[in-house]
Amino acid sequence: MTLTHAPADLTDRGAGVLVHSPYGLDAKTSRPDGFISLIAVVVYWLVSSPAAFIHVPTRQVCHHGGMATPLDHAAEYVRPPVRWAEFTLYFEPLRFDVALVGTLQRQWMEKYPAVRQRLPRQRPENLPSVDPFTDSWPMPGVEQATGSFSPILFYQFDQISLKWAFSATESHGEAYPGYTNLAPELMDRFAELVQVVEETDNTVKVQGAQCYYSNALSDIDSIDWVYGVLSNWEDSRIVDRASLGINYLGLKLRRVSDNPQLSTRRTAWISLDEGEGQPSEVDIWSLSVPRDGFSPDTDDPMAVAQLLLHDAHEFEISNFESSFSAEMKKGWGGA
């Protein structure tokens, strides 16, 4: 399906002021702060003491670093505006106990030595709802990072993700590693998670996949970007926002598209936000979930995860391309 931004398509968009990404780490909880703190202290002691964990034997994992990835059908850029990117796989809630957390943490410690606990993340509303407090002793999410703190691996009872970001001290011209490098790394870690879970006589059932790009809007004023994106870049007017008395501008768009080849539903969100002393940001994230008729050739969680992640990325790239003008892309440089 070809994505368009024609004004007639605005009936499928929700517009409003962006406050926060719905998948940040400021998730609300009905439990007292002290309860969360207690969990963090206990889990910190457990993660810091490998001997405290129940050992689950491991076996060789078939790595997927050479997996085939679909063409983006989009230009590659030397200096894209991407500031950070995150790829996430969602699955049915697991029994996220000490044994599972400990085995994964130890397995990934060599590559991701920095470990900390995080509040559980919310999942997109398009997925089946889950409750992190279903178990009598809920576990927080876990972050493991490389020595440079990028990329960062995050996992909890219903999801696993990989996030890459520019460091605060590095230049805008630093090379973004791209989906073709980051997606295989996520799939390798997911394969190891699946292996550990299956060795406890349980299964992993994938429910969706998401791609998220946060982009700096440094070469155009946000109000001009709004005019451009809502007119499919046919309106190139330059607006004096000061004369309009606007000191903050936010916009949020949503698109939904069914993929008949895979029987998936793809949803994309495009959000504009701005803050004092920093460039405006355009966040674009796309989610792919199965719908009625979704029947892959295999129920292997790795195969299902790859299908959904590639599908989400294809929709992500389509929305990314249409969110910026040809003139802006020319300034990023061709590959």
PDB file of N, CA and C in Angstrom, residues 66-121:
ATOM      1  N   GLY A  66      22.587 -13.472  10.101  1.00  0.00           N
ATOM      2  CA  GLY A  66      22.582 -13.381   8.651  1.00  0.00           C
ATOM      3  C   GLY A  66      21.203 -13.442   8.056  1.00  0.00           C
ATOM      4  N   MET A  67      20.172 -13.154   8.878  1.00  0.00           N
ATOM      5  CA  MET A  67      18.800 -13.271   8.376  1.00  0.00           C
ATOM      6  C   MET A  67      18.565 -12.279   7.253  1.00  0.00           C
ATOM      7  N   ALA A  68      17.737 -12.696   6.336  1.00  0.00           N
ATOM      8  CA  ALA A  68      17.410 -11.821   5.208  1.00  0.00           C
ATOM      9  C   ALA A  68      16.482 -10.716   5.672  1.00  0.00           C
ATOM     10  N   THR A  69      16.743  -9.502   5.258  1.00  0.00           N
ATOM     11  CA  THR A  69      15.884  -8.376   5.594  1.00  0.00           C
ATOM     12  C   THR A  69      15.316  -7.788   4.319  1.00  0.00           C
ATOM     13  N   PRO A  70      14.058  -7.337   4.353  1.00  0.00           N
ATOM     14  CA  PRO A  70      13.427  -6.809   3.145  1.00  0.00           C
ATOM     15  C   PRO A  70      14.017  -5.462   2.759  1.00  0.00           C
ATOM     16  N   LEU A  71      13.985  -5.166   1.495  1.00  0.00           N
ATOM     17  CA  LEU A  71      14.441  -3.872   1.036  1.00  0.00           C
ATOM     18  C   LEU A  71      13.520  -2.788   1.552  1.00  0.00           C
ATOM     19  N   ASP A  72      14.112  -1.627   1.905  1.00  0.00           N
ATOM     20  CA  ASP A  72      13.300  -0.510   2.390  1.00  0.00           C
ATOM     21  C   ASP A  72      12.559   0.179   1.245  1.00  0.00           C
ATOM     22  N   HIS A  73      13.066   0.018   0.015  1.00  0.00           N
ATOM     23  CA  HIS A  73      12.533   0.775  -1.114  1.00  0.00           C
ATOM     24  C   HIS A  73      12.593   2.270  -0.806  1.00  0.00           C
ATOM     25  N   ALA A  74      13.628   2.657  -0.066  1.00  0.00           N
ATOM     26  CA  ALA A  74      13.821   4.057   0.294  1.00  0.00           C
ATOM     27  C   ALA A  74      15.309   4.371   0.215  1.00  0.00           C
ATOM     28  N   ALA A  75      15.627   5.634  -0.030  1.00  0.00           N
ATOM     29  CA  ALA A  75      17.034   6.021  -0.129  1.00  0.00           C
ATOM     30  C   ALA A  75      17.722   5.870   1.219  1.00  0.00           C
ATOM     31  N   GLU A  76      19.019   5.556   1.185  1.00  0.00           N
ATOM     32  CA  GLU A  76      19.827   5.563   2.385  1.00  0.00           C
ATOM     33  C   GLU A  76      20.551   6.897   2.444  1.00  0.00           C
ATOM     34  N   TYR A  77      20.688   7.416   3.670  1.00  0.00           N
ATOM     35  CA  TYR A  77      21.236   8.757   3.821  1.00  0.00           C
ATOM     36  C   TYR A  77      22.530   8.716   4.609  1.00  0.00           C
ATOM     37  N   VAL A  78      23.431   9.640   4.254  1.00  0.00           N
ATOM     38  CA  VAL A  78      24.708   9.739   4.954  1.00  0.00           C
ATOM     39  C   VAL A  78      24.505  10.315   6.346  1.00  0.00           C
ATOM     40  N   ARG A  79      23.651  11.329   6.463  1.00  0.00           N
ATOM     41  CA  ARG A  79      23.404  12.004   7.739  1.00  0.00           C
ATOM     42  C   ARG A  79      21.904  12.087   8.000  1.00  0.00           C
ATOM     43  N   PRO A  80      21.250  10.985   8.273  1.00  0.00           N
ATOM     44  CA  PRO A  80      19.818  11.032   8.552  1.00  0.00           C
ATOM     45  C   PRO A  80      19.568  11.745   9.879  1.00  0.00           C
ATOM     46  N   PRO A  81      18.354  12.229  10.105  1.00  0.00           N
ATOM     47  CA  PRO A  81      18.074  12.979  11.336  1.00  0.00           C
ATOM     48  C   PRO A  81      17.817  12.086  12.551  1.00  0.00           C
ATOM     49  N   VAL A  82      17.968  10.783  12.411  1.00  0.00           N
ATOM     50  CA  VAL A  82      17.664   9.856  13.507  1.00  0.00           C
ATOM     51  C   VAL A  82      18.600  10.116  14.690  1.00  0.00           C
ATOM     52  N   ARG A  83      18.016  10.368  15.853  1.00  0.00           N
ATOM     53  CA  ARG A  83      18.797  10.547  17.077  1.00  0.00           C
ATOM     54  C   ARG A  83      18.843   9.261  17.888  1.00  0.00           C
ATOM     55  N   TRP A  84      17.751   8.516  17.889  1.00  0.00           N
ATOM     56  CA  TRP A  84      17.775   7.183  18.494  1.00  0.00           C
ATOM     57  C   TRP A  84      16.701   6.325  17.845  1.00  0.00           C
ATOM     58  N   ALA A  85      16.909   5.016  17.929  1.00  0.00           N
ATOM     59  CA  ALA A  85      15.971   4.060  17.336  1.00  0.00           C
ATOM     60  C   ALA A  85      15.814   2.884  18.288  1.00  0.00           C
ATOM     61  N   GLU A  86      14.609   2.350  18.338  1.00  0.00           N
ATOM     62  CA  GLU A  86      14.351   1.202  19.216  1.00  0.00           C
ATOM     63  C   GLU A  86      13.430   0.220  18.508  1.00  0.00           C
ATOM     64  N   PHE A  87      13.764  -1.056  18.625  1.00  0.00           N
ATOM     65  CA  PHE A  87      12.981  -2.131  18.012  1.00  0.00           C
ATOM     66  C   PHE A  87      12.527  -3.078  19.120  1.00  0.00           C
ATOM     67  N   THR A  88      11.223  -3.416  19.118  1.00  0.00           N
ATOM     68  CA  THR A  88      10.631  -4.169  20.223  1.00  0.00           C
ATOM     69  C   THR A  88       9.803  -5.331  19.714  1.00  0.00           C
ATOM     70  N   LEU A  89       9.911  -6.461  20.404  1.00  0.00           N
ATOM     71  CA  LEU A  89       9.062  -7.625  20.168  1.00  0.00           C
ATOM     72  C   LEU A  89       8.182  -7.836  21.402  1.00  0.00           C
ATOM     73  N   TYR A  90       6.892  -8.017  21.164  1.00  0.00           N
ATOM     74  CA  TYR A  90       5.935  -8.254  22.252  1.00  0.00           C
ATOM     75  C   TYR A  90       5.471  -9.702  22.212  1.00  0.00           C
ATOM     76  N   PHE A  91       5.274 -10.287  23.385  1.00  0.00           N
ATOM     77  CA  PHE A  91       4.824 -11.673  23.455  1.00  0.00           C
ATOM     78  C   PHE A  91       3.881 -11.846  24.640  1.00  0.00           C
ATOM     79  N   GLU A  92       3.190 -12.982  24.659  1.00  0.00           N
ATOM     80  CA  GLU A  92       2.307 -13.262  25.784  1.00  0.00           C
ATOM     81  C   GLU A  92       3.119 -13.254  27.073  1.00  0.00           C
ATOM     82  N   PRO A  93       2.543 -12.748  28.166  1.00  0.00           N
ATOM     83  CA  PRO A  93       3.296 -12.647  29.425  1.00  0.00           C
ATOM     84  C   PRO A  93       3.906 -13.983  29.854  1.00  0.00           C
ATOM     85  N   LEU A  94       5.157 -13.894  30.288  1.00  0.00           N
ATOM     86  CA  LEU A  94       5.888 -15.050  30.793  1.00  0.00           C
ATOM     87  C   LEU A  94       5.917 -15.005  32.321  1.00  0.00           C
ATOM     88  N   ARG A  95       6.248 -16.139  32.916  1.00  0.00           N
ATOM     89  CA  ARG A  95       6.519 -16.139  34.355  1.00  0.00           C
ATOM     90  C   ARG A  95       7.934 -15.588  34.532  1.00  0.00           C
ATOM     91  N   PHE A  96       8.000 -14.298  34.739  1.00  0.00           N
ATOM     92  CA  PHE A  96       9.268 -13.566  34.766  1.00  0.00           C
ATOM     93  C   PHE A  96       9.843 -13.620  36.181  1.00  0.00           C
ATOM     94  N   ASP A  97      10.395 -14.782  36.532  1.00  0.00           N
ATOM     95  CA  ASP A  97      10.854 -14.977  37.900  1.00  0.00           C
ATOM     96  C   ASP A  97      12.369 -14.839  38.006  1.00  0.00           C
ATOM     97  N   VAL A  98      12.877 -15.071  39.211  1.00  0.00           N
ATOM     98  CA  VAL A  98      14.297 -14.897  39.486  1.00  0.00           C
ATOM     99  C   VAL A  98      15.149 -15.808  38.610  1.00  0.00           C
ATOM    100  N   ALA A  99      14.717 -17.057  38.428  1.00  0.00           N
ATOM    101  CA  ALA A  99      15.503 -17.998  37.628  1.00  0.00           C
ATOM    102  C   ALA A  99      15.653 -17.515  36.191  1.00  0.00           C
ATOM    103  N   LEU A 100      14.558 -17.053  35.595  1.00  0.00           N
ATOM    104  CA  LEU A 100      14.601 -16.585  34.202  1.00  0.00           C
ATOM    105  C   LEU A 100      15.458 -15.331  34.075  1.00  0.00           C
ATOM    106  N   VAL A 101      15.222 -14.353  34.956  1.00  0.00           N
ATOM    107  CA  VAL A 101      15.986 -13.108  34.898  1.00  0.00           C
ATOM    108  C   VAL A 101      17.470 -13.384  35.091  1.00  0.00           C
ATOM    109  N   GLY A 102      17.791 -14.233  36.050  1.00  0.00           N
ATOM    110  CA  GLY A 102      19.194 -14.514  36.330  1.00  0.00           C
ATOM    111  C   GLY A 102      19.902 -15.197  35.183  1.00  0.00           C
ATOM    112  N   THR A 103      19.235 -16.158  34.553  1.00  0.00           N
ATOM    113  CA  THR A 103      19.848 -16.863  33.431  1.00  0.00           C
ATOM    114  C   THR A 103      20.108 -15.915  32.267  1.00  0.00           C
ATOM    115  N   LEU A 104      19.140 -15.080  31.938  1.00  0.00           N
ATOM    116  CA  LEU A 104      19.316 -14.132  30.833  1.00  0.00           C
ATOM    117  C   LEU A 104      20.392 -13.104  31.166  1.00  0.00           C
ATOM    118  N   GLN A 105      20.370 -12.597  32.393  1.00  0.00           N
ATOM    119  CA  GLN A 105      21.342 -11.582  32.784  1.00  0.00           C
ATOM    120  C   GLN A 105      22.764 -12.112  32.687  1.00  0.00           C
ATOM    121  N   ARG A 106      22.990 -13.345  33.152  1.00  0.00           N
ATOM    122  CA  ARG A 106      24.325 -13.926  33.091  1.00  0.00           C
ATOM    123  C   ARG A 106      24.738 -14.220  31.644  1.00  0.00           C
ATOM    124  N   GLN A 107      23.776 -14.665  30.838  1.00  0.00           N
ATOM    125  CA  GLN A 107      24.081 -15.011  29.453  1.00  0.00           C
ATOM    126  C   GLN A 107      24.499 -13.792  28.646  1.00  0.00           C
ATOM    127  N   TRP A 108      23.943 -12.632  28.975  1.00  0.00           N
ATOM    128  CA  TRP A 108      24.207 -11.416  28.217  1.00  0.00           C
ATOM    129  C   TRP A 108      25.216 -10.496  28.889  1.00  0.00           C
ATOM    130  N   MET A 109      25.772 -10.918  30.034  1.00  0.00           N
ATOM    131  CA  MET A 109      26.640 -10.030  30.812  1.00  0.00           C
ATOM    132  C   MET A 109      27.913  -9.652  30.074  1.00  0.00           C
ATOM    133  N   GLU A 110      28.498 -10.552  29.303  1.00  0.00           N
ATOM    134  CA  GLU A 110      29.759 -10.242  28.641  1.00  0.00           C
ATOM    135  C   GLU A 110      29.593  -9.113  27.623  1.00  0.00           C
ATOM    136  N   LYS A 111      28.525  -9.145  26.856  1.00  0.00           N
ATOM    137  CA  LYS A 111      28.313  -8.115  25.836  1.00  0.00           C
ATOM    138  C   LYS A 111      27.608  -6.888  26.404  1.00  0.00           C
ATOM    139  N   TYR A 112      26.746  -7.109  27.408  1.00  0.00           N
ATOM    140  CA  TYR A 112      25.970  -6.022  28.017  1.00  0.00           C
ATOM    141  C   TYR A 112      26.227  -6.025  29.525  1.00  0.00           C
ATOM    142  N   PRO A 113      27.378  -5.506  29.956  1.00  0.00           N
ATOM    143  CA  PRO A 113      27.773  -5.646  31.361  1.00  0.00           C
ATOM    144  C   PRO A 113      27.069  -4.707  32.341  1.00  0.00           C
ATOM    145  N   ALA A 114      26.571  -3.575  31.860  1.00  0.00           N
ATOM    146  CA  ALA A 114      25.908  -2.625  32.756  1.00  0.00           C
ATOM    147  C   ALA A 114      24.453  -3.039  32.942  1.00  0.00           C
ATOM    148  N   VAL A 115      24.038  -3.232  34.202  1.00  0.00           N
ATOM    149  CA  VAL A 115      22.693  -3.746  34.490  1.00  0.00           C
ATOM    150  C   VAL A 115      21.986  -2.824  35.475  1.00  0.00           C
ATOM    151  N   ARG A 116      20.707  -2.579  35.222  1.00  0.00           N
ATOM    152  CA  ARG A 116      19.877  -1.855  36.188  1.00  0.00           C
ATOM    153  C   ARG A 116      18.427  -2.242  35.995  1.00  0.00           C
ATOM    154  N   GLN A 117      17.635  -1.997  37.031  1.00  0.00           N
ATOM    155  CA  GLN A 117      16.206  -2.297  36.980  1.00  0.00           C
ATOM    156  C   GLN A 117      15.425  -1.046  36.571  1.00  0.00           C
ATOM    157  N   ARG A 118      14.311  -1.274  35.884  1.00  0.00           N
ATOM    158  CA  ARG A 118      13.449  -0.183  35.457  1.00  0.00           C
ATOM    159  C   ARG A 118      12.002  -0.527  35.781  1.00  0.00           C
ATOM    160  N   LEU A 119      11.186   0.515  35.883  1.00  0.00           N
ATOM    161  CA  LEU A 119       9.758   0.268  36.026  1.00  0.00           C
ATOM    162  C   LEU A 119       9.246  -0.490  34.806  1.00  0.00           C
ATOM    163  N   PRO A 120       8.281  -1.370  34.979  1.00  0.00           N
ATOM    164  CA  PRO A 120       7.715  -2.067  33.812  1.00  0.00           C
ATOM    165  C   PRO A 120       7.160  -1.066  32.799  1.00  0.00           C
ATOM    166  N   ARG A 121       7.371  -1.350  31.541  1.00  0.00           N
ATOM    167  CA  ARG A 121       6.867  -0.483  30.470  1.00  0.00           C
ATOM    168  C   ARG A 121       5.453  -0.879  30.091  1.00  0.00           C
TER     169      ARG A 121
END
